[in-house]
PDB file of C-alpha atoms in Angstrom:
ATOM      1  CA  MET A 967      -0.015  -0.008   0.011  1.00 71.00           C
ATOM      2  CA  GLU A 968       1.263   3.454  -0.892  1.00 89.00           C
ATOM      3  CA  THR A 969       2.118   5.795   1.967  1.00 94.00           C
ATOM      4  CA  LYS A 970      -0.552   8.287   0.888  1.00 93.00           C
ATOM      5  CA  ASP A 971      -3.238   5.612   1.009  1.00 94.00           C
ATOM      6  CA  LEU A 972      -1.998   4.542   4.438  1.00 95.00           C
ATOM      7  CA  LEU A 973      -2.276   8.159   5.662  1.00 95.00           C
ATOM      8  CA  ARG A 974      -5.844   8.302   4.368  1.00 94.00           C
ATOM      9  CA  GLN A 975      -6.790   5.365   6.558  1.00 96.00           C
ATOM     10  CA  ASN A 976      -5.865   7.329   9.702  1.00 96.00           C
ATOM     11  CA  PRO A 977      -8.677   9.623  10.961  1.00 96.00           C
ATOM     12  CA  VAL A 978      -6.203  12.482  11.501  1.00 96.00           C
ATOM     13  CA  PHE A 979      -5.553  12.720   7.767  1.00 95.00           C
ATOM     14  CA  ASP A 980      -8.598  11.175   6.065  1.00 93.00           C
ATOM     15  CA  TYR A 981     -10.293  14.529   5.286  1.00 91.00           C
ATOM     16  CA  MET A 982      -7.266  15.832   3.411  1.00 92.00           C
ATOM     17  CA  ASP A 983      -7.395  15.904  -0.366  1.00 92.00           C
ATOM     18  CA  ASP A 984      -4.633  14.722  -2.683  1.00 93.00           C
ATOM     19  CA  ARG A 985      -2.991  18.141  -2.854  1.00 93.00           C
ATOM     20  CA  GLU A 986      -2.875  18.478   0.922  1.00 93.00           C
ATOM     21  CA  LEU A 987      -1.529  14.956   1.428  1.00 94.00           C
ATOM     22  CA  ASP A 988       1.111  15.476  -1.234  1.00 95.00           C
ATOM     23  CA  SER A 989       2.167  18.685   0.442  1.00 94.00           C
ATOM     24  CA  LEU A 990       2.320  16.903   3.792  1.00 94.00           C
ATOM     25  CA  LEU A 991       4.438  14.088   2.367  1.00 96.00           C
ATOM     26  CA  GLY A 992       6.674  16.609   0.665  1.00 96.00           C
ATOM     27  CA  ILE A 993       7.752  18.212   3.923  1.00 96.00           C
ATOM     28  CA  ALA A 994       8.006  15.001   5.937  1.00 97.00           C
ATOM     29  CA  LEU A 995      11.308  13.438   6.962  1.00 97.00           C
ATOM     30  CA  THR A 996      11.374   9.714   6.163  1.00 97.00           C
ATOM     31  CA  ARG A 997      13.529   7.678   8.524  1.00 97.00           C
ATOM     32  CA  GLN A 998      14.419   3.987   8.695  1.00 98.00           C
ATOM     33  CA  TYR A 999      15.126   2.374  12.077  1.00 98.00           C
ATOM     34  CA  HIS A1000      16.401  -1.084  13.039  1.00 97.00           C
ATOM     35  CA  LYS A1001      15.187  -3.108  16.015  1.00 95.00           C
ATOM     36  CA  GLY A1002      16.642  -1.691  19.232  1.00 95.00           C
ATOM     37  CA  GLN A1003      17.199   1.828  17.908  1.00 97.00           C
ATOM     38  CA  TYR A1004      15.496   4.848  19.501  1.00 97.00           C
ATOM     39  CA  LEU A1005      13.523   7.633  17.868  1.00 98.00           C
ATOM     40  CA  THR A1006      14.051   9.627  21.050  1.00 98.00           C
ATOM     41  CA  HIS A1007      15.031   9.110  24.679  1.00 96.00           C
ATOM     42  CA  ALA A1008      13.259  10.068  27.901  1.00 95.00           C
ATOM     43  CA  GLY A1009      14.320  13.578  28.881  1.00 96.00           C
ATOM     44  CA  ASP A1010      14.805  14.728  25.295  1.00 97.00           C
ATOM     45  CA  ALA A1011      13.069  17.770  23.862  1.00 97.00           C
ATOM     46  CA  TRP A1012      11.453  16.166  20.806  1.00 97.00           C
ATOM     47  CA  PRO A1013       9.010  18.482  19.013  1.00 97.00           C
ATOM     48  CA  TYR A1014       7.812  16.015  16.375  1.00 98.00           C
ATOM     49  CA  ILE A1015       4.709  14.156  15.272  1.00 97.00           C
ATOM     50  CA  PHE A1016       5.418  10.786  13.736  1.00 97.00           C
ATOM     51  CA  PHE A1017       3.439   8.440  11.501  1.00 98.00           C
ATOM     52  CA  LEU A1018       4.477   4.796  11.434  1.00 98.00           C
ATOM     53  CA  ILE A1019       4.528   3.504   7.855  1.00 98.00           C
ATOM     54  CA  LYS A1020       5.617  -0.011   8.823  1.00 97.00           C
ATOM     55  CA  GLY A1021       7.122  -1.809  11.801  1.00 97.00           C
ATOM     56  CA  SER A1022       6.513  -1.411  15.508  1.00 96.00           C
ATOM     57  CA  VAL A1023       7.552   1.236  18.052  1.00 97.00           C
ATOM     58  CA  SER A1024       7.031   1.148  21.812  1.00 96.00           C
ATOM     59  CA  ALA A1025       6.831   3.919  24.398  1.00 96.00           C
ATOM     60  CA  VAL A1026       9.157   2.668  27.133  1.00 95.00           C
ATOM     61  CA  LYS A1027       9.755   3.900  30.670  1.00 92.00           C
ATOM     62  CA  GLU A1028      13.257   2.932  31.803  1.00 87.00           C
ATOM     63  CA  SER A1029      14.718   2.973  35.314  1.00 83.00           C
ATOM     64  CA  SER A1030      18.298   3.659  36.380  1.00 78.00           C
ATOM     65  CA  GLU A1031      18.454   0.034  37.597  1.00 78.00           C
ATOM     66  CA  GLY A1032      17.943  -1.240  34.049  1.00 78.00           C
ATOM     67  CA  ARG A1033      14.293  -2.241  34.330  1.00 84.00           C
ATOM     68  CA  SER A1034      11.789  -1.089  31.756  1.00 90.00           C
ATOM     69  CA  PHE A1035       8.039  -0.869  31.322  1.00 93.00           C
ATOM     70  CA  VAL A1036       6.296  -0.722  27.934  1.00 93.00           C
ATOM     71  CA  ALA A1037       3.512   1.834  28.359  1.00 92.00           C
ATOM     72  CA  THR A1038       2.098   1.262  24.877  1.00 93.00           C
ATOM     73  CA  SER A1039       3.093   0.140  21.386  1.00 94.00           C
ATOM     74  CA  PHE A1040       2.379   1.608  17.976  1.00 96.00           C
ATOM     75  CA  LYS A1041       1.856  -0.303  14.740  1.00 95.00           C
ATOM     76  CA  SER A1042       1.676   0.602  11.060  1.00 96.00           C
ATOM     77  CA  GLY A1043      -0.720   3.439  10.336  1.00 97.00           C
ATOM     78  CA  GLU A1044      -0.629   5.002  13.836  1.00 97.00           C
ATOM     79  CA  VAL A1045       0.285   8.538  14.895  1.00 97.00           C
ATOM     80  CA  PHE A1046       2.088   9.745  18.026  1.00 97.00           C
ATOM     81  CA  TRP A1047       3.959  12.859  19.130  1.00 96.00           C
ATOM     82  CA  GLY A1048       6.550  14.248  21.493  1.00 96.00           C
ATOM     83  CA  VAL A1049       5.100  16.373  24.291  1.00 95.00           C
ATOM     84  CA  SER A1050       7.351  19.274  23.310  1.00 96.00           C
ATOM     85  CA  PHE A1051       5.466  19.410  20.031  1.00 96.00           C
ATOM     86  CA  PHE A1052       2.665  21.019  22.072  1.00 95.00           C
ATOM     87  CA  HIS A1053       4.683  22.356  25.035  1.00 95.00           C
ATOM     88  CA  PRO A1054       8.244  23.367  24.043  1.00 93.00           C
ATOM     89  CA  GLU A1055       9.427  23.513  27.661  1.00 94.00           C
ATOM     90  CA  LEU A1056       8.471  19.887  28.344  1.00 96.00           C
ATOM     91  CA  THR A1057      10.644  16.826  27.657  1.00 97.00           C
ATOM     92  CA  MET A1058       9.805  13.229  26.767  1.00 97.00           C
ATOM     93  CA  PRO A1059       8.509  11.218  29.744  1.00 94.00           C
ATOM     94  CA  VAL A1060       9.228   7.993  27.856  1.00 95.00           C
ATOM     95  CA  ALA A1061      11.629   6.685  25.247  1.00 97.00           C
ATOM     96  CA  LEU A1062      10.387   5.632  21.815  1.00 98.00           C
ATOM     97  CA  LYS A1063      12.142   2.337  21.056  1.00 97.00           C
ATOM     98  CA  VAL A1064      11.886   0.342  17.833  1.00 97.00           C
ATOM     99  CA  ASP A1065      10.627  -3.256  18.245  1.00 94.00           C
ATOM    100  CA  LEU A1066      10.829  -4.229  14.564  1.00 93.00           C
ATOM    101  CA  GLN A1067      12.567  -2.651  11.565  1.00 96.00           C
ATOM    102  CA  SER A1068      10.458   0.444  10.975  1.00 98.00           C
ATOM    103  CA  SER A1069       9.817   3.205   8.478  1.00 98.00           C
ATOM    104  CA  VAL A1070       8.638   6.478   9.981  1.00 98.00           C
ATOM    105  CA  LEU A1071       7.432   9.861   8.748  1.00 98.00           C
ATOM    106  CA  LEU A1072       8.472  12.774  10.948  1.00 98.00           C
ATOM    107  CA  TRP A1073       7.127  16.313  10.986  1.00 98.00           C
ATOM    108  CA  SER A1074       8.537  19.030  13.203  1.00 97.00           C
ATOM    109  CA  ARG A1075       6.216  21.485  14.900  1.00 96.00           C
ATOM    110  CA  GLU A1076       7.301  24.217  12.452  1.00 95.00           C
ATOM    111  CA  GLN A1077       6.614  22.034   9.443  1.00 95.00           C
ATOM    112  CA  ILE A1078       3.154  20.725  10.220  1.00 95.00           C
ATOM    113  CA  LEU A1079       1.658  23.370  12.503  1.00 95.00           C
ATOM    114  CA  PRO A1080       0.341  25.512   9.600  1.00 93.00           C
ATOM    115  CA  ALA A1081      -1.557  22.497   8.211  1.00 91.00           C
ATOM    116  CA  ILE A1082      -3.012  21.739  11.640  1.00 92.00           C
ATOM    117  CA  LEU A1083      -4.139  25.343  12.167  1.00 92.00           C
ATOM    118  CA  GLU A1084      -5.664  25.513   8.698  1.00 91.00           C
ATOM    119  CA  ASN A1085      -7.541  22.231   8.962  1.00 90.00           C
ATOM    120  CA  GLY A1086      -9.988  22.017  11.826  1.00 92.00           C
ATOM    121  CA  HIS A1087     -10.575  18.317  11.179  1.00 94.00           C
ATOM    122  CA  VAL A1088      -6.909  17.532  11.853  1.00 94.00           C
ATOM    123  CA  SER A1089      -7.017  19.486  15.132  1.00 93.00           C
ATOM    124  CA  TRP A1090     -10.244  17.736  16.157  1.00 96.00           C
ATOM    125  CA  GLU A1091      -8.924  14.248  15.420  1.00 96.00           C
ATOM    126  CA  LEU A1092      -5.643  14.910  17.210  1.00 95.00           C
ATOM    127  CA  SER A1093      -7.671  16.014  20.245  1.00 95.00           C
ATOM    128  CA  ARG A1094      -9.772  12.841  20.076  1.00 96.00           C
ATOM    129  CA  LEU A1095      -6.583  10.780  19.773  1.00 96.00           C
ATOM    130  CA  MET A1096      -5.143  12.474  22.872  1.00 94.00           C
ATOM    131  CA  VAL A1097      -8.258  11.578  24.832  1.00 95.00           C
ATOM    132  CA  SER A1098      -8.042   7.931  23.764  1.00 95.00           C
ATOM    133  CA  ARG A1099      -4.337   7.849  24.776  1.00 92.00           C
ATOM    134  CA  MET A1100      -5.239   9.331  28.181  1.00 92.00           C
ATOM    135  CA  LEU A1101      -7.943   6.716  28.682  1.00 93.00           C
ATOM    136  CA  ARG A1102      -5.515   3.979  27.787  1.00 89.00           C
ATOM    137  CA  ALA A1103      -2.999   5.395  30.270  1.00 89.00           C
ATOM    138  CA  SER A1104      -5.717   5.258  32.925  1.00 91.00           C
ATOM    139  CA  GLU A1105      -6.424   1.622  32.077  1.00 88.00           C
ATOM    140  CA  ILE A1106      -2.697   0.768  32.392  1.00 87.00           C
ATOM    141  CA  LEU A1107      -2.557   2.410  35.805  1.00 86.00           C
ATOM    142  CA  GLU A1108      -5.651   0.516  36.870  1.00 85.00           C
ATOM    143  CA  GLU A1109      -4.146  -2.790  35.740  1.00 84.00           C
ATOM    144  CA  LEU A1110      -0.891  -2.115  37.591  1.00 85.00           C
ATOM    145  CA  ALA A1111      -2.749  -1.056  40.748  1.00 83.00           C
ATOM    146  CA  PHE A1112      -5.501  -3.662  40.923  1.00 85.00           C
ATOM    147  CA  GLN A1113      -4.611  -6.632  38.674  1.00 86.00           C
ATOM    148  CA  PRO A1114      -2.142  -9.244  40.004  1.00 91.00           C
ATOM    149  CA  VAL A1115       0.967  -9.949  37.970  1.00 92.00           C
ATOM    150  CA  ALA A1116      -0.393 -13.365  37.023  1.00 93.00           C
ATOM    151  CA  GLY A1117      -3.506 -11.716  35.615  1.00 92.00           C
ATOM    152  CA  ARG A1118      -1.455  -9.248  33.583  1.00 92.00           C
ATOM    153  CA  LEU A1119       0.653 -12.070  32.161  1.00 93.00           C
ATOM    154  CA  ALA A1120      -2.499 -14.058  31.336  1.00 92.00           C
ATOM    155  CA  LYS A1121      -3.838 -10.998  29.448  1.00 91.00           C
ATOM    156  CA  LEU A1122      -0.533 -10.637  27.553  1.00 91.00           C
ATOM    157  CA  LEU A1123      -0.730 -14.293  26.415  1.00 91.00           C
ATOM    158  CA  ILE A1124      -4.377 -14.012  25.415  1.00 89.00           C
ATOM    159  CA  ASP A1125      -3.769 -10.761  23.477  1.00 86.00           C
ATOM    160  CA  PHE A1126      -0.633 -12.151  21.847  1.00 81.00           C
ATOM    161  CA  PRO A1127      -0.655 -11.943  18.016  1.00 71.00           C
ATOM    162  CA  GLY A1128      -2.074 -15.249  16.847  1.00 61.00           C
ATOM    163  CA  GLY A1129      -3.431 -15.971  20.312  1.00 56.00           C
ATOM    164  CA  ILE A1130      -7.010 -16.379  19.048  1.00 61.00           C
ATOM    165  CA  THR A1131      -6.040 -19.359  16.909  1.00 62.00           C
ATOM    166  CA  THR A1132      -5.562 -22.907  18.089  1.00 70.00           C
ATOM    167  CA  GLY A1133      -2.181 -24.555  18.080  1.00 76.00           C
ATOM    168  CA  PRO A1134       1.347 -23.445  18.958  1.00 85.00           C
ATOM    169  CA  ILE A1135       2.380 -19.772  18.650  1.00 83.00           C
ATOM    170  CA  ALA A1136       5.963 -18.649  18.137  1.00 84.00           C
ATOM    171  CA  ARG A1137       7.543 -16.953  21.183  1.00 85.00           C
ATOM    172  CA  SER A1138       8.526 -13.651  19.588  1.00 84.00           C
ATOM    173  CA  LEU A1139       9.048 -11.910  22.929  1.00 87.00           C
ATOM    174  CA  THR A1140      11.897 -12.627  25.293  1.00 89.00           C
ATOM    175  CA  LEU A1141      11.296 -12.975  29.033  1.00 92.00           C
ATOM    176  CA  ASP A1142      12.679  -9.444  29.520  1.00 91.00           C
ATOM    177  CA  GLU A1143      10.271  -8.071  26.882  1.00 91.00           C
ATOM    178  CA  MET A1144       7.328  -9.836  28.439  1.00 92.00           C
ATOM    179  CA  ALA A1145       8.325  -8.457  31.857  1.00 93.00           C
ATOM    180  CA  ALA A1146       8.518  -4.937  30.424  1.00 92.00           C
ATOM    181  CA  ARG A1147       4.996  -5.205  29.065  1.00 91.00           C
ATOM    182  CA  ILE A1148       3.430  -6.246  32.375  1.00 92.00           C
ATOM    183  CA  GLY A1149       5.525  -4.186  34.787  1.00 90.00           C
ATOM    184  CA  SER A1150       7.304  -7.115  36.407  1.00 91.00           C
ATOM    185  CA  THR A1151      10.662  -8.917  36.309  1.00 91.00           C
ATOM    186  CA  ARG A1152      12.149 -11.607  34.129  1.00 91.00           C
ATOM    187  CA  GLU A1153      12.323 -14.000  37.085  1.00 94.00           C
ATOM    188  CA  MET A1154       8.654 -13.516  37.969  1.00 94.00           C
ATOM    189  CA  VAL A1155       7.572 -14.067  34.358  1.00 94.00           C
ATOM    190  CA  CYS A1156       9.631 -17.255  34.192  1.00 94.00           C
ATOM    191  CA  ARG A1157       8.066 -18.588  37.402  1.00 94.00           C
ATOM    192  CA  LEU A1158       4.509 -17.738  36.286  1.00 95.00           C
ATOM    193  CA  LEU A1159       4.951 -19.320  32.881  1.00 94.00           C
ATOM    194  CA  GLN A1160       6.118 -22.506  34.557  1.00 94.00           C
ATOM    195  CA  ARG A1161       3.152 -22.347  36.950  1.00 94.00           C
ATOM    196  CA  PHE A1162       0.729 -21.870  34.060  1.00 94.00           C
ATOM    197  CA  ALA A1163       2.259 -24.906  32.351  1.00 93.00           C
ATOM    198  CA  ASP A1164       2.075 -26.989  35.553  1.00 94.00           C
ATOM    199  CA  ASP A1165      -1.602 -26.023  35.886  1.00 94.00           C
ATOM    200  CA  ASP A1166      -2.229 -27.088  32.260  1.00 93.00           C
ATOM    201  CA  LEU A1167      -3.189 -23.569  31.190  1.00 92.00           C
ATOM    202  CA  ILE A1168      -0.488 -23.489  28.540  1.00 91.00           C
ATOM    203  CA  LYS A1169       2.154 -25.665  26.902  1.00 91.00           C
ATOM    204  CA  ILE A1170       5.467 -23.937  26.498  1.00 90.00           C
ATOM    205  CA  THR A1171       8.881 -24.620  24.977  1.00 89.00           C
ATOM    206  CA  ARG A1172      11.888 -22.386  24.323  1.00 86.00           C
ATOM    207  CA  THR A1173      10.478 -21.365  20.917  1.00 88.00           C
ATOM    208  CA  GLU A1174       6.679 -21.499  21.186  1.00 88.00           C
ATOM    209  CA  PHE A1175       3.653 -21.723  23.484  1.00 88.00           C
ATOM    210  CA  GLU A1176       0.076 -22.898  23.156  1.00 90.00           C
ATOM    211  CA  ILE A1177      -2.942 -21.881  25.211  1.00 91.00           C
ATOM    212  CA  THR A1178      -4.624 -25.109  26.356  1.00 91.00           C
ATOM    213  CA  ASP A1179      -7.234 -23.710  28.751  1.00 92.00           C
ATOM    214  CA  ARG A1180      -8.368 -20.301  27.524  1.00 90.00           C
ATOM    215  CA  GLU A1181     -11.381 -20.184  29.879  1.00 91.00           C
ATOM    216  CA  ARG A1182      -9.298 -20.502  33.038  1.00 91.00           C
ATOM    217  CA  LEU A1183      -6.660 -18.145  31.684  1.00 91.00           C
ATOM    218  CA  THR A1184      -9.387 -15.574  30.996  1.00 90.00           C
ATOM    219  CA  GLU A1185     -10.722 -15.993  34.516  1.00 90.00           C
ATOM    220  CA  MET A1186      -7.245 -15.334  35.870  1.00 88.00           C
ATOM    221  CA  MET A1187      -6.973 -12.228  33.675  1.00 86.00           C
ATOM    222  CA  GLN A1188     -10.202 -10.840  35.120  1.00 84.00           C
ATOM    223  CA  LYS A1189      -9.239 -11.264  38.768  1.00 77.00           C
ATOM    224  CA  VAL A1190      -8.430  -8.137  40.752  1.00 62.00           C
ATOM    225  CA  ARG A1191      -6.507  -7.693  43.977  1.00 55.00           C
ATOM    226  CA  GLY A1192      -8.639  -8.024  47.080  1.00 46.00           C
TER     227      GLY A1192
END
């Protein structure tokens, strides 16, 4: 799919005509990133909006002790921004780290602000997107506060790409990456996976896993702390 068609599928840009989209693409910076590279680090002033053409990028909170937490991930066709795009004095609260080889369009505040100010639909959809991101952040905080680690891991397994199908699924995430997504540690994830296997909820090897009791795993996901 051409980049312009991909832009059209995002509500932020879908009201733009061909001329406006061509103009937007003409001023964009196109960047290629490999897995493990960063678009920006926490603490950086990063006044950009980005559009992910292909790949996967995660917003990661990293501690000085080397632990990390994946706040959210972005896939092809999604839009995100640095907070200093809207507030120049603010810096990034998270790092943007590449999960898979990615192609990204970048617009600086100076480049795209005229188009935003001229197009009320773009402003409206960006505002709606901000609200949805805020609601997702609230859900994440609720999960961390009230859902046990076992429940968060159960949710990760159920939501895993390919998890709705029967049969084995490739383990594309390392233990560290799984821990980062549920706000835990590698050791805890390892213990819980073994417990799930012992309880016949899953079958797991070094390269793949299979959900064998989705109903019980879902019940575990829905439990909250007492």
